[in-house]
Structures are given as structure tokens and as C-alpha cells.
Amino acid sequence: MSATAPRARSKRALRSVVAAQFFSSLADNALLIVAIDLLMQRHAPGWMTPALRLFFYLSYVLLAAFAGAVADAAPKGRVLMATNLIKLGGCALLLWQVQPLVAYALVGLGAAAYSPAKYGILPELIPQEELVAANGWIEAGTVLSILFGVALGSTLVGKGLALPAIGAAYLLAAACTLAIPHSPARDRAALAHPGRLLRDFGGSLALLWRDADARISLAVTSLFWAASATLQFLVLRWAAERLGLTLSQGALLQIAVAIGMAAGAVGASRWFPLGRALRALPIGIALGAVILLMTLVTQPAVAAALLVVIGALAGLLLVPMNALLQSRGLLYMHPGQSIAVQNFNESLASLAMLGVYGALLYFDAPLLPTLAGFGGFLVLAMGAALLWSHRQRPQERFGYSPAPNRLSTRSQSESPKIRQ
């Protein structure tokens, strides 16, 4: 009886965290579709559409050095509740007809603080041997939330019930956190010295960029998420101009990408284990080439099939690159700090690429040359990453050696952030 009680409590706690993640992510994805529609109703300039995400990612960049400390300064279950209420505030601002860019920036603020708490709470609730399975449930819930969130936003777009329904989803997410067992704050003084946090973050950033394998994976994941953020808006424009679809129909096409990513993630776990992670790099070149094919498609059915392929290639590339980056990060720092550094780089890259796309819209750049340039850039950038990897590890044929490299042994004596 006493042996099974803690296990039952941990399972209930995991269900609460997964449920909170599902409803929160569902609301995030639905809210983006509704915010885009609000901009269209107000006849806002075209560049404002990608600027929604630009303001969202700006929160990740500005809070990168502090997000992990926020998660440690209070019980993480309470942090999850508070951040969902912050997101609810962003939804309420839209309901009160505040500028969508401002409202979505507040949602980004909540999301930036939510991410480290979401992943950091699992080791506090779940036994070590169950952490992989627990992360799998989180990711599965996230994929489902993307599917249902896009569908919800597409169904409710233009209707008066859209924002109240999304707000209810945020409230459900906050309510789920009430069932998470209370755990003490890891470090109540975590935010007491902001200057030290900035210095530690800068040191962690430099450590990962000096590591050969981490540098490649960080560059690839940053490029991937920047491309993903831009492609989300390109697909909506492509659906309207080339396929003749409405906003809600074009948004539903993004479900095809999510389905493909789920399948690709499953395949990656079988074909690209950590020891072969760098062998996934050629898939990035194929991804850019398939995006180039979008310029030739005019039929919705063909478009959906092509987007499934794009999603599958994305999943095959992202999963091994993430695993490689996490494994290298653990050599130098705590997991939360590693995630914060990764979020910073990926969000900064997303800001840059969305800024370029927004500028192209501002100058009325045609769709097909923009799409072709986007795909061509990915082919060249991923090709450069492949050559870069081959130069650094020519003898391993793009394999990965788990043994620490020269930086690892040097850094263990230089940096206090090395995990003992």
C-alpha cells in the first residue's frame, strides 16, 4: 500500500501537467489564428501578420536569462498557473480591442516563463526512470494541442465566441495546475541578483557555441525554428493566393504539417539515435528542396500531401538535433539553463527571419519569388551546416562521439557551471 501510493500520486501529477500543457498550447495556437483574422478585419498592413510572432519571440529573447530563475524562485506548479493567467490577460486585451501586437506580446511573456517551469517540474514529480516516458507524454499532448488548436481557431475565426472560448481554455489550463502537488521553491533568492544571472547566461551561451557538436546542433535548430515560424505565415499566404482558400481553410492545412512532424519524430527515434544524430543533416537540404516544390502546386489535395512530407522531414531533422544539443548542454550546465540558451538562440533567429519576411511584405514582394528564395536559402544554409560538420568530424562520417571534446575537458576546470 505504502509503495504504490507515491507512484499513484506521481501519475496523477503527470496527468495534471500534461492536461495543463494541452489546454495552454491549444489556446496559444487558436489565438494566433484569431489574432491574424482580427488584423485582416482591421485592414492592417501585411507586415503586421508576421509581426505577431515577432513580438511573441521578443519576449523569449528578453527573458532568456531570467526565465529559469523565475521557475526556481517559486513552486513550479504556481508558476504554471500564473503564466497561464498572464496568457489569459493577453486574450482579454484582444477582447477589449487592444492592438493585437501588444496583446500577443503579453501572451509571449507568459509563454517564455511557462517553458522552463513545464519541463523543470517533471524531475520534482516523477521518478528518474520515468522521465523519458513523461517527456513523451508532454510532447504527445503538445502535438495534439496543435492539431486541435488550429482546428478550433479555424472553426471559430470571425465569430463572436472565439476569444471567450480561448479564454476558457486558458482557465482550464490554470485549473489543471491546482491538482499538481505542492513542492517547495528550488531557490527563492534566484532573482535576487539579476546582474549575476546575465553573466551566468552569457557564460553558458559562450560554452555551447564553443563546443563543436553543440554549435552545429544549435545552429541547425535555430535555423529550423526560424524557418518554421516564417513558413507558418507563408503557408497561409500561399493557401490564399495559389490555392484560393480562406484563412480558416489555409490554417487547417497546418494540421498536415503537424501530422507529418509526429510521424517524422517517431521515425527519428528509430533511425537517428544520439550516436548518429549528425547523419540527419542531409534531411535539412531535402526539406528546403521540397519547400521549393510548393511554387508548382495549385491543388489543395496535392498541397496537403506536400505539407505532410515537409512535416515528416522536419520531425526527422529536429528530434536528433534536439537530443544532441541537450546531451552537450548537460555536460556544462543545469538542464533549465541549457533550455534557456536554446530558446534564446532559436527566438533570436526567428526574430531575424520574421523581420526579413515582414520587410518583404512591406515592399510588396511577390509570393512565388519569396517562396523560392526561402526554400533556396534553406538548401544553402543546411548544405553549409553539412559541410561544416564534415570538416569538424571528417573521420566519423557525420557520427557523434559522446566522449567530451577538448572544450569539455578544458571547461571542467574553468567554469563553475559544469554539472558535478
Tab-separated table of C-alpha atoms in Angstrom:
chain	number	residue	atom	x	y	z
A	1	MET	CA	0.000	0.000	0.000
A	2	SER	CA	2.709	2.438	1.019
A	3	ALA	CA	4.846	1.527	-2.016
A	4	THR	CA	2.083	2.131	-4.548
A	5	ALA	CA	0.796	5.405	-3.056
A	6	PRO	CA	3.745	7.598	-4.205
A	7	ARG	CA	3.575	6.031	-7.673
A	8	ALA	CA	-0.138	6.797	-7.915
A	9	ARG	CA	0.489	10.390	-6.805
A	10	SER	CA	3.200	10.853	-9.438
A	11	LYS	CA	0.873	9.533	-12.143
A	12	ARG	CA	-1.868	11.948	-11.076
A	13	ALA	CA	0.640	14.783	-11.040
A	14	LEU	CA	1.852	13.902	-14.545
A	15	ARG	CA	-1.724	13.817	-15.839
A	16	SER	CA	-2.283	17.299	-14.400
A	17	VAL	CA	0.871	18.690	-16.037
A	18	VAL	CA	0.019	17.096	-19.406
A	19	ALA	CA	-3.560	18.415	-19.231
A	20	ALA	CA	-2.341	21.914	-18.359
A	21	GLN	CA	0.127	21.820	-21.274
A	22	PHE	CA	-2.561	20.578	-23.669
A	23	PHE	CA	-5.099	23.317	-22.883
A	24	SER	CA	-2.462	26.067	-22.733
A	25	SER	CA	-0.877	25.129	-26.072
A	26	LEU	CA	-4.323	24.609	-27.652
A	27	ALA	CA	-5.266	28.167	-26.673
A	28	ASP	CA	-1.928	29.548	-27.957
A	29	ASN	CA	-2.428	28.024	-31.407
A	30	ALA	CA	-6.079	29.026	-31.673
A	31	LEU	CA	-5.315	32.567	-30.525
A	32	LEU	CA	-2.758	33.104	-33.291
A	33	ILE	CA	-5.350	32.296	-35.980
A	34	VAL	CA	-7.905	34.607	-34.358
A	35	ALA	CA	-5.330	37.418	-33.970
A	36	ILE	CA	-4.432	37.151	-37.686
A	37	ASP	CA	-8.141	37.403	-38.544
A	38	LEU	CA	-8.521	40.493	-36.341
A	39	LEU	CA	-5.647	42.159	-38.207
A	40	MET	CA	-7.304	41.320	-41.527
A	41	GLN	CA	-10.628	42.733	-40.335
A	42	ARG	CA	-8.870	45.994	-39.460
A	43	HIS	CA	-7.149	46.034	-42.890
A	44	ALA	CA	-3.764	46.151	-41.185
A	45	PRO	CA	-0.634	46.232	-43.385
A	46	GLY	CA	0.623	42.804	-44.458
A	47	TRP	CA	3.833	43.062	-42.414
A	48	MET	CA	1.800	43.090	-39.185
A	49	THR	CA	0.855	39.414	-39.590
A	50	PRO	CA	4.392	38.004	-39.105
A	51	ALA	CA	4.966	40.785	-36.549
A	52	LEU	CA	2.566	38.888	-34.248
A	53	ARG	CA	5.135	36.127	-33.882
A	54	LEU	CA	7.954	38.655	-33.880
A	55	PHE	CA	6.554	40.288	-30.728
A	56	PHE	CA	5.966	36.799	-29.258
A	57	TYR	CA	9.584	35.722	-29.763
A	58	LEU	CA	10.870	39.058	-28.490
A	59	SER	CA	9.581	38.049	-25.046
A	60	TYR	CA	11.670	34.848	-25.190
A	61	VAL	CA	14.790	36.833	-26.079
A	62	LEU	CA	14.330	39.481	-23.394
A	63	LEU	CA	13.511	36.938	-20.656
A	64	ALA	CA	16.036	34.272	-21.671
A	65	ALA	CA	18.449	34.994	-18.805
A	66	PHE	CA	15.663	35.153	-16.204
A	67	ALA	CA	13.054	32.557	-17.237
A	68	GLY	CA	14.808	29.668	-15.485
A	69	ALA	CA	15.254	31.729	-12.320
A	70	VAL	CA	11.552	32.617	-12.340
A	71	ALA	CA	10.740	28.900	-12.399
A	72	ASP	CA	13.079	28.286	-9.436
A	73	ALA	CA	12.012	31.275	-7.328
A	74	ALA	CA	8.511	29.905	-6.646
A	75	PRO	CA	6.803	26.481	-6.624
A	76	LYS	CA	6.672	25.473	-10.281
A	77	GLY	CA	3.003	24.489	-10.144
A	78	ARG	CA	2.185	28.047	-9.079
A	79	VAL	CA	4.419	29.413	-11.859
A	80	LEU	CA	2.444	27.343	-14.378
A	81	MET	CA	-0.808	28.780	-13.020
A	82	ALA	CA	0.466	32.369	-13.038
A	83	THR	CA	1.806	32.155	-16.586
A	84	ASN	CA	-1.494	30.774	-17.886
A	85	LEU	CA	-3.277	33.695	-16.221
A	86	ILE	CA	-0.829	36.071	-17.945
A	87	LYS	CA	-1.741	34.459	-21.271
A	88	LEU	CA	-5.410	34.862	-20.348
A	89	GLY	CA	-4.678	38.566	-19.849
A	90	GLY	CA	-3.374	38.756	-23.426
A	91	CYS	CA	-6.571	37.118	-24.669
A	92	ALA	CA	-8.624	39.617	-22.639
A	93	LEU	CA	-6.758	42.518	-24.247
A	94	LEU	CA	-7.859	41.245	-27.661
A	95	LEU	CA	-11.422	41.009	-26.392
A	96	TRP	CA	-11.145	44.667	-25.332
A	97	GLN	CA	-9.933	45.530	-28.860
A	98	VAL	CA	-6.388	46.416	-27.822
A	99	GLN	CA	-3.808	46.313	-30.654
A	100	PRO	CA	-3.232	42.561	-31.411
A	101	LEU	CA	0.561	43.025	-31.453
A	102	VAL	CA	0.520	44.279	-27.862
A	103	ALA	CA	-1.890	41.554	-26.724
A	104	TYR	CA	0.134	38.770	-28.337
A	105	ALA	CA	3.350	40.144	-26.812
A	106	LEU	CA	1.771	39.605	-23.373
A	107	VAL	CA	0.966	36.011	-24.365
A	108	GLY	CA	4.630	35.610	-25.348
A	109	LEU	CA	5.680	36.932	-21.950
A	110	GLY	CA	3.655	34.197	-20.250
A	111	ALA	CA	4.949	31.530	-22.639
A	112	ALA	CA	8.602	32.485	-22.054
A	113	ALA	CA	8.231	31.937	-18.297
A	114	TYR	CA	5.999	28.870	-18.786
A	115	SER	CA	8.510	26.760	-20.744
A	116	PRO	CA	11.238	26.200	-18.071
A	117	ALA	CA	8.632	25.543	-15.381
A	118	LYS	CA	6.860	22.986	-17.584
A	119	TYR	CA	9.983	20.912	-18.155
A	120	GLY	CA	11.619	21.665	-14.816
A	121	ILE	CA	8.696	20.377	-12.756
A	122	LEU	CA	8.903	16.829	-14.131
A	123	PRO	CA	12.015	15.756	-12.124
A	124	GLU	CA	10.289	17.065	-8.977
A	125	LEU	CA	7.202	14.901	-9.556
A	126	ILE	CA	8.346	11.829	-11.486
A	127	PRO	CA	10.953	9.160	-10.618
A	128	GLN	CA	14.168	9.375	-12.639
A	129	GLU	CA	13.478	6.149	-14.541
A	130	GLU	CA	10.131	7.505	-15.799
A	131	LEU	CA	11.344	10.879	-17.069
A	132	VAL	CA	11.708	9.799	-20.710
A	133	ALA	CA	8.147	8.483	-20.792
A	134	ALA	CA	6.906	11.633	-19.024
A	135	ASN	CA	8.570	13.855	-21.637
A	136	GLY	CA	6.969	11.693	-24.315
A	137	TRP	CA	3.521	12.376	-22.847
A	138	ILE	CA	4.250	16.124	-22.779
A	139	GLU	CA	5.283	16.087	-26.436
A	140	ALA	CA	2.307	13.954	-27.455
A	141	GLY	CA	-0.024	16.369	-25.676
A	142	THR	CA	1.671	19.280	-27.445
A	143	VAL	CA	1.215	17.739	-30.903
A	144	LEU	CA	-2.454	17.039	-30.181
A	145	SER	CA	-2.911	20.577	-28.886
A	146	ILE	CA	-1.500	21.985	-32.129
A	147	LEU	CA	-3.942	19.898	-34.168
A	148	PHE	CA	-6.971	20.797	-32.079
A	149	GLY	CA	-5.842	24.389	-31.507
A	150	VAL	CA	-5.508	25.134	-35.215
A	151	ALA	CA	-8.839	23.403	-35.851
A	152	LEU	CA	-10.507	25.391	-33.048
A	153	GLY	CA	-9.110	28.697	-34.264
A	154	SER	CA	-10.094	27.924	-37.854
A	155	THR	CA	-13.641	26.973	-36.826
A	156	LEU	CA	-14.228	29.972	-34.582
A	157	VAL	CA	-12.426	32.601	-36.672
A	158	GLY	CA	-14.663	35.584	-37.355
A	159	LYS	CA	-17.208	34.513	-34.755
A	160	GLY	CA	-18.022	36.316	-31.522
A	161	LEU	CA	-17.353	33.226	-29.389
A	162	ALA	CA	-13.721	32.795	-30.475
A	163	LEU	CA	-11.976	34.804	-27.764
A	164	PRO	CA	-14.255	33.666	-24.887
A	165	ALA	CA	-13.636	30.032	-25.920
A	166	ILE	CA	-9.867	30.560	-25.999
A	167	GLY	CA	-10.010	32.308	-22.639
A	168	ALA	CA	-11.894	29.319	-21.232
A	169	ALA	CA	-9.056	27.055	-22.455
A	170	TYR	CA	-6.510	29.173	-20.568
A	171	LEU	CA	-8.695	28.981	-17.454
A	172	LEU	CA	-8.857	25.190	-17.808
A	173	ALA	CA	-5.068	25.081	-18.069
A	174	ALA	CA	-4.744	27.174	-14.916
A	175	ALA	CA	-7.317	24.988	-13.125
A	176	CYS	CA	-5.344	21.828	-14.020
A	177	THR	CA	-2.316	23.221	-12.212
A	178	LEU	CA	-4.306	23.245	-8.954
A	179	ALA	CA	-4.115	19.440	-8.961
A	180	ILE	CA	-0.304	19.460	-9.146
A	181	PRO	CA	1.141	18.566	-5.708
A	182	HIS	CA	2.762	21.493	-3.954
A	183	SER	CA	6.553	21.410	-3.974
A	184	PRO	CA	8.844	23.994	-2.394
A	185	ALA	CA	10.685	26.556	-4.485
A	186	ARG	CA	14.150	25.399	-5.537
A	187	ASP	CA	15.735	28.795	-4.854
A	188	ARG	CA	13.617	31.664	-3.540
A	189	ALA	CA	16.559	34.044	-3.987
A	190	ALA	CA	17.050	33.069	-7.645
A	191	LEU	CA	16.047	36.547	-8.848
A	192	ALA	CA	17.923	38.443	-6.144
A	193	HIS	CA	20.970	39.204	-8.321
A	194	PRO	CA	19.907	39.998	-11.927
A	195	GLY	CA	23.420	41.024	-12.920
A	196	ARG	CA	24.771	37.633	-11.917
A	197	LEU	CA	22.029	35.920	-13.912
A	198	LEU	CA	23.034	37.858	-17.003
A	199	ARG	CA	26.715	36.954	-16.530
A	200	ASP	CA	25.916	33.264	-15.982
A	201	PHE	CA	23.677	33.231	-19.034
A	202	GLY	CA	26.366	34.858	-21.157
A	203	GLY	CA	28.874	32.265	-19.968
A	204	SER	CA	26.510	29.402	-20.753
A	205	LEU	CA	25.836	30.847	-24.196
A	206	ALA	CA	29.559	31.048	-24.936
A	207	LEU	CA	30.159	27.487	-23.685
A	208	LEU	CA	27.625	25.957	-26.054
A	209	TRP	CA	28.811	27.949	-29.061
A	210	ARG	CA	32.431	26.876	-28.419
A	211	ASP	CA	31.515	23.187	-28.330
A	212	ALA	CA	31.791	21.641	-31.809
A	213	ASP	CA	28.718	19.396	-31.682
A	214	ALA	CA	26.598	21.859	-29.717
A	215	ARG	CA	27.476	24.613	-32.189
A	216	ILE	CA	26.233	22.575	-35.149
A	217	SER	CA	23.024	21.449	-33.452
A	218	LEU	CA	22.344	24.932	-32.052
A	219	ALA	CA	22.784	26.481	-35.489
A	220	VAL	CA	20.506	23.886	-37.109
A	221	THR	CA	17.729	24.058	-34.501
A	222	SER	CA	17.829	27.872	-34.570
A	223	LEU	CA	17.572	27.850	-38.365
A	224	PHE	CA	14.796	25.254	-38.196
A	225	TRP	CA	12.581	27.195	-35.782
A	226	ALA	CA	13.181	30.462	-37.629
A	227	ALA	CA	12.141	28.745	-40.859
A	228	SER	CA	9.154	27.127	-39.132
A	229	ALA	CA	7.925	30.472	-37.760
A	230	THR	CA	8.162	32.086	-41.204
A	231	LEU	CA	6.702	29.103	-43.061
A	232	GLN	CA	3.598	29.264	-40.860
A	233	PHE	CA	2.735	32.639	-42.401
A	234	LEU	CA	3.968	31.736	-45.874
A	235	VAL	CA	1.595	28.759	-45.935
A	236	LEU	CA	-1.370	30.999	-45.098
A	237	ARG	CA	-0.435	33.411	-47.892
A	238	TRP	CA	0.265	30.538	-50.300
A	239	ALA	CA	-3.123	28.989	-49.483
A	240	ALA	CA	-4.911	32.256	-50.233
A	241	GLU	CA	-3.039	33.309	-53.385
A	242	ARG	CA	-2.253	29.969	-55.040
A	243	LEU	CA	-4.907	27.582	-53.732
A	244	GLY	CA	-7.813	30.025	-53.400
A	245	LEU	CA	-8.524	29.077	-49.779
A	246	THR	CA	-9.910	31.219	-46.963
A	247	LEU	CA	-7.951	31.957	-43.793
A	248	SER	CA	-9.716	29.185	-41.869
A	249	GLN	CA	-9.139	26.647	-44.671
A	250	GLY	CA	-5.488	27.686	-45.028
A	251	ALA	CA	-4.971	27.370	-41.286
A	252	LEU	CA	-6.287	23.816	-41.392
A	253	LEU	CA	-3.521	22.957	-43.869
A	254	GLN	CA	-1.071	23.415	-41.000
A	255	ILE	CA	-2.541	20.286	-39.425
A	256	ALA	CA	-0.910	18.351	-42.266
A	257	VAL	CA	2.497	19.670	-41.156
A	258	ALA	CA	1.826	18.624	-37.536
A	259	ILE	CA	0.792	15.114	-38.632
A	260	GLY	CA	3.965	14.785	-40.689
A	261	MET	CA	6.115	16.018	-37.784
A	262	ALA	CA	4.617	13.421	-35.454
A	263	ALA	CA	5.429	10.661	-37.953
A	264	GLY	CA	8.925	12.057	-38.530
A	265	ALA	CA	9.608	12.207	-34.801
A	266	VAL	CA	8.729	8.519	-34.463
A	267	GLY	CA	10.998	7.628	-37.368
A	268	ALA	CA	13.857	9.736	-35.996
A	269	SER	CA	13.872	7.804	-32.708
A	270	ARG	CA	14.482	4.614	-34.715
A	271	TRP	CA	16.831	5.798	-37.460
A	272	PHE	CA	18.833	8.571	-35.796
A	273	PRO	CA	19.801	7.666	-32.225
A	274	LEU	CA	22.181	10.024	-30.444
A	275	GLY	CA	25.277	8.279	-31.815
A	276	ARG	CA	24.097	9.004	-35.378
A	277	ALA	CA	22.433	12.393	-34.809
A	278	LEU	CA	24.616	14.335	-37.251
A	279	ARG	CA	23.689	11.934	-40.048
A	280	ALA	CA	20.273	13.623	-40.126
A	281	LEU	CA	21.793	16.841	-41.534
A	282	PRO	CA	21.195	15.981	-45.241
A	283	ILE	CA	17.473	15.887	-44.441
A	284	GLY	CA	17.644	19.675	-43.992
A	285	ILE	CA	18.717	20.045	-47.629
A	286	ALA	CA	15.815	17.827	-48.709
A	287	LEU	CA	13.458	19.962	-46.613
A	288	GLY	CA	14.476	23.122	-48.466
A	289	ALA	CA	14.125	21.341	-51.822
A	290	VAL	CA	10.582	20.170	-51.030
A	291	ILE	CA	9.625	23.725	-49.984
A	292	LEU	CA	10.793	24.837	-53.449
A	293	LEU	CA	8.192	22.438	-54.914
A	294	MET	CA	5.447	24.486	-53.238
A	295	THR	CA	5.860	27.048	-56.030
A	296	LEU	CA	4.475	24.480	-58.508
A	297	VAL	CA	1.395	23.374	-56.547
A	298	THR	CA	-2.095	24.775	-57.174
A	299	GLN	CA	-4.352	21.944	-55.923
A	300	PRO	CA	-5.344	21.742	-52.213
A	301	ALA	CA	-5.090	17.918	-52.090
A	302	VAL	CA	-1.560	17.969	-53.504
A	303	ALA	CA	-0.698	20.836	-51.143
A	304	ALA	CA	-1.825	18.829	-48.107
A	305	ALA	CA	0.272	15.816	-49.173
A	306	LEU	CA	3.314	18.037	-49.736
A	307	LEU	CA	2.919	19.624	-46.302
A	308	VAL	CA	2.811	16.166	-44.680
A	309	VAL	CA	6.144	15.409	-46.366
A	310	ILE	CA	7.558	18.746	-45.164
A	311	GLY	CA	6.410	17.975	-41.620
A	312	ALA	CA	7.908	14.465	-41.721
A	313	LEU	CA	11.290	15.793	-42.888
A	314	ALA	CA	11.139	18.457	-40.171
A	315	GLY	CA	10.499	15.832	-37.475
A	316	LEU	CA	13.314	13.629	-38.751
A	317	LEU	CA	15.727	16.562	-38.551
A	318	LEU	CA	14.609	18.259	-35.343
A	319	VAL	CA	14.460	15.291	-32.941
A	320	PRO	CA	18.100	14.135	-33.303
A	321	MET	CA	19.371	17.744	-33.321
A	322	ASN	CA	17.482	18.468	-30.095
A	323	ALA	CA	18.807	15.287	-28.470
A	324	LEU	CA	22.381	16.153	-29.457
A	325	LEU	CA	22.066	19.702	-28.135
A	326	GLN	CA	20.568	18.549	-24.836
A	327	SER	CA	23.285	15.936	-24.324
A	328	ARG	CA	26.034	18.516	-24.901
A	329	GLY	CA	24.293	21.074	-22.703
A	330	LEU	CA	24.189	18.636	-19.790
A	331	LEU	CA	27.998	18.484	-19.842
A	332	TYR	CA	28.239	22.149	-18.935
A	333	MET	CA	25.148	23.381	-17.090
A	334	HIS	CA	21.806	22.595	-15.475
A	335	PRO	CA	19.034	21.481	-17.883
A	336	GLY	CA	16.959	24.640	-17.331
A	337	GLN	CA	19.878	26.874	-18.299
A	338	SER	CA	20.520	24.773	-21.393
A	339	ILE	CA	16.864	25.113	-22.449
A	340	ALA	CA	17.015	28.878	-21.843
A	341	VAL	CA	20.103	29.217	-24.062
A	342	GLN	CA	18.429	27.143	-26.768
A	343	ASN	CA	15.234	29.221	-26.569
A	344	PHE	CA	17.269	32.433	-26.782
A	345	ASN	CA	19.107	31.399	-29.949
A	346	GLU	CA	16.043	29.965	-31.641
A	347	SER	CA	13.917	33.001	-30.805
A	348	LEU	CA	16.630	35.417	-31.940
A	349	ALA	CA	16.907	33.584	-35.267
A	350	SER	CA	13.100	33.620	-35.585
A	351	LEU	CA	13.062	37.383	-34.962
A	352	ALA	CA	15.620	37.888	-37.720
A	353	MET	CA	13.850	35.741	-40.313
A	354	LEU	CA	10.395	37.099	-39.486
A	355	GLY	CA	11.850	40.597	-39.730
A	356	VAL	CA	13.147	39.850	-43.230
A	357	TYR	CA	9.785	38.377	-44.250
A	358	GLY	CA	7.945	41.382	-42.790
A	359	ALA	CA	10.200	43.694	-44.796
A	360	LEU	CA	9.433	41.723	-47.983
A	361	LEU	CA	5.715	42.134	-47.301
A	362	TYR	CA	6.199	45.839	-46.642
A	363	PHE	CA	7.777	46.223	-50.086
A	364	ASP	CA	5.074	44.036	-51.718
A	365	ALA	CA	7.427	41.230	-52.768
A	366	PRO	CA	5.539	38.636	-54.915
A	367	LEU	CA	4.713	35.284	-53.313
A	368	LEU	CA	6.475	32.854	-55.658
A	369	PRO	CA	9.917	34.556	-55.653
A	370	THR	CA	9.647	34.880	-51.858
A	371	LEU	CA	8.796	31.186	-51.501
A	372	ALA	CA	11.564	30.160	-53.919
A	373	GLY	CA	14.078	32.349	-52.097
A	374	PHE	CA	13.020	30.859	-48.771
A	375	GLY	CA	13.458	27.280	-49.991
A	376	GLY	CA	16.730	28.099	-51.722
A	377	PHE	CA	18.100	29.738	-48.582
A	378	LEU	CA	17.313	26.599	-46.558
A	379	VAL	CA	19.072	24.383	-49.102
A	380	LEU	CA	22.207	26.553	-48.998
A	381	ALA	CA	22.187	27.014	-45.206
A	382	MET	CA	21.697	23.321	-44.490
A	383	GLY	CA	24.325	22.445	-47.084
A	384	ALA	CA	26.745	24.757	-45.284
A	385	ALA	CA	25.910	23.080	-41.953
A	386	LEU	CA	26.592	19.674	-43.514
A	387	LEU	CA	29.991	20.791	-44.841
A	388	TRP	CA	30.766	22.416	-41.503
A	389	SER	CA	30.000	19.161	-39.715
A	390	HIS	CA	32.138	17.166	-42.146
A	391	ARG	CA	35.100	19.492	-41.625
A	392	GLN	CA	34.922	19.192	-37.855
A	393	ARG	CA	34.451	15.410	-37.779
A	394	PRO	CA	35.613	14.011	-41.149
A	395	GLN	CA	36.823	10.757	-39.655
A	396	GLU	CA	33.426	9.925	-38.131
A	397	ARG	CA	31.306	10.226	-41.297
A	398	PHE	CA	28.941	12.622	-39.516
A	399	GLY	CA	28.645	10.404	-36.448
A	400	TYR	CA	28.655	11.675	-32.889
A	401	SER	CA	31.149	10.725	-30.232
A	402	PRO	CA	29.726	11.002	-26.708
A	403	ALA	CA	33.185	11.458	-25.237
A	404	PRO	CA	33.909	15.059	-24.194
A	405	ASN	CA	35.912	17.042	-26.747
A	406	ARG	CA	38.810	19.367	-25.973
A	407	LEU	CA	36.456	22.100	-24.771
A	408	SER	CA	34.755	19.681	-22.393
A	409	THR	CA	37.949	18.831	-20.540
A	410	ARG	CA	39.161	22.429	-20.522
A	411	SER	CA	35.843	23.842	-19.405
A	412	GLN	CA	35.539	21.463	-16.481
A	413	SER	CA	38.391	23.286	-14.797
A	414	GLU	CA	37.365	26.780	-15.930
A	415	SER	CA	33.632	27.012	-15.416
A	416	PRO	CA	31.670	26.714	-12.157
A	417	LYS	CA	28.593	25.814	-14.223
A	418	ILE	CA	29.829	22.305	-15.016
A	419	ARG	CA	27.489	19.727	-13.614
A	420	GLN	CA	29.228	17.629	-10.965
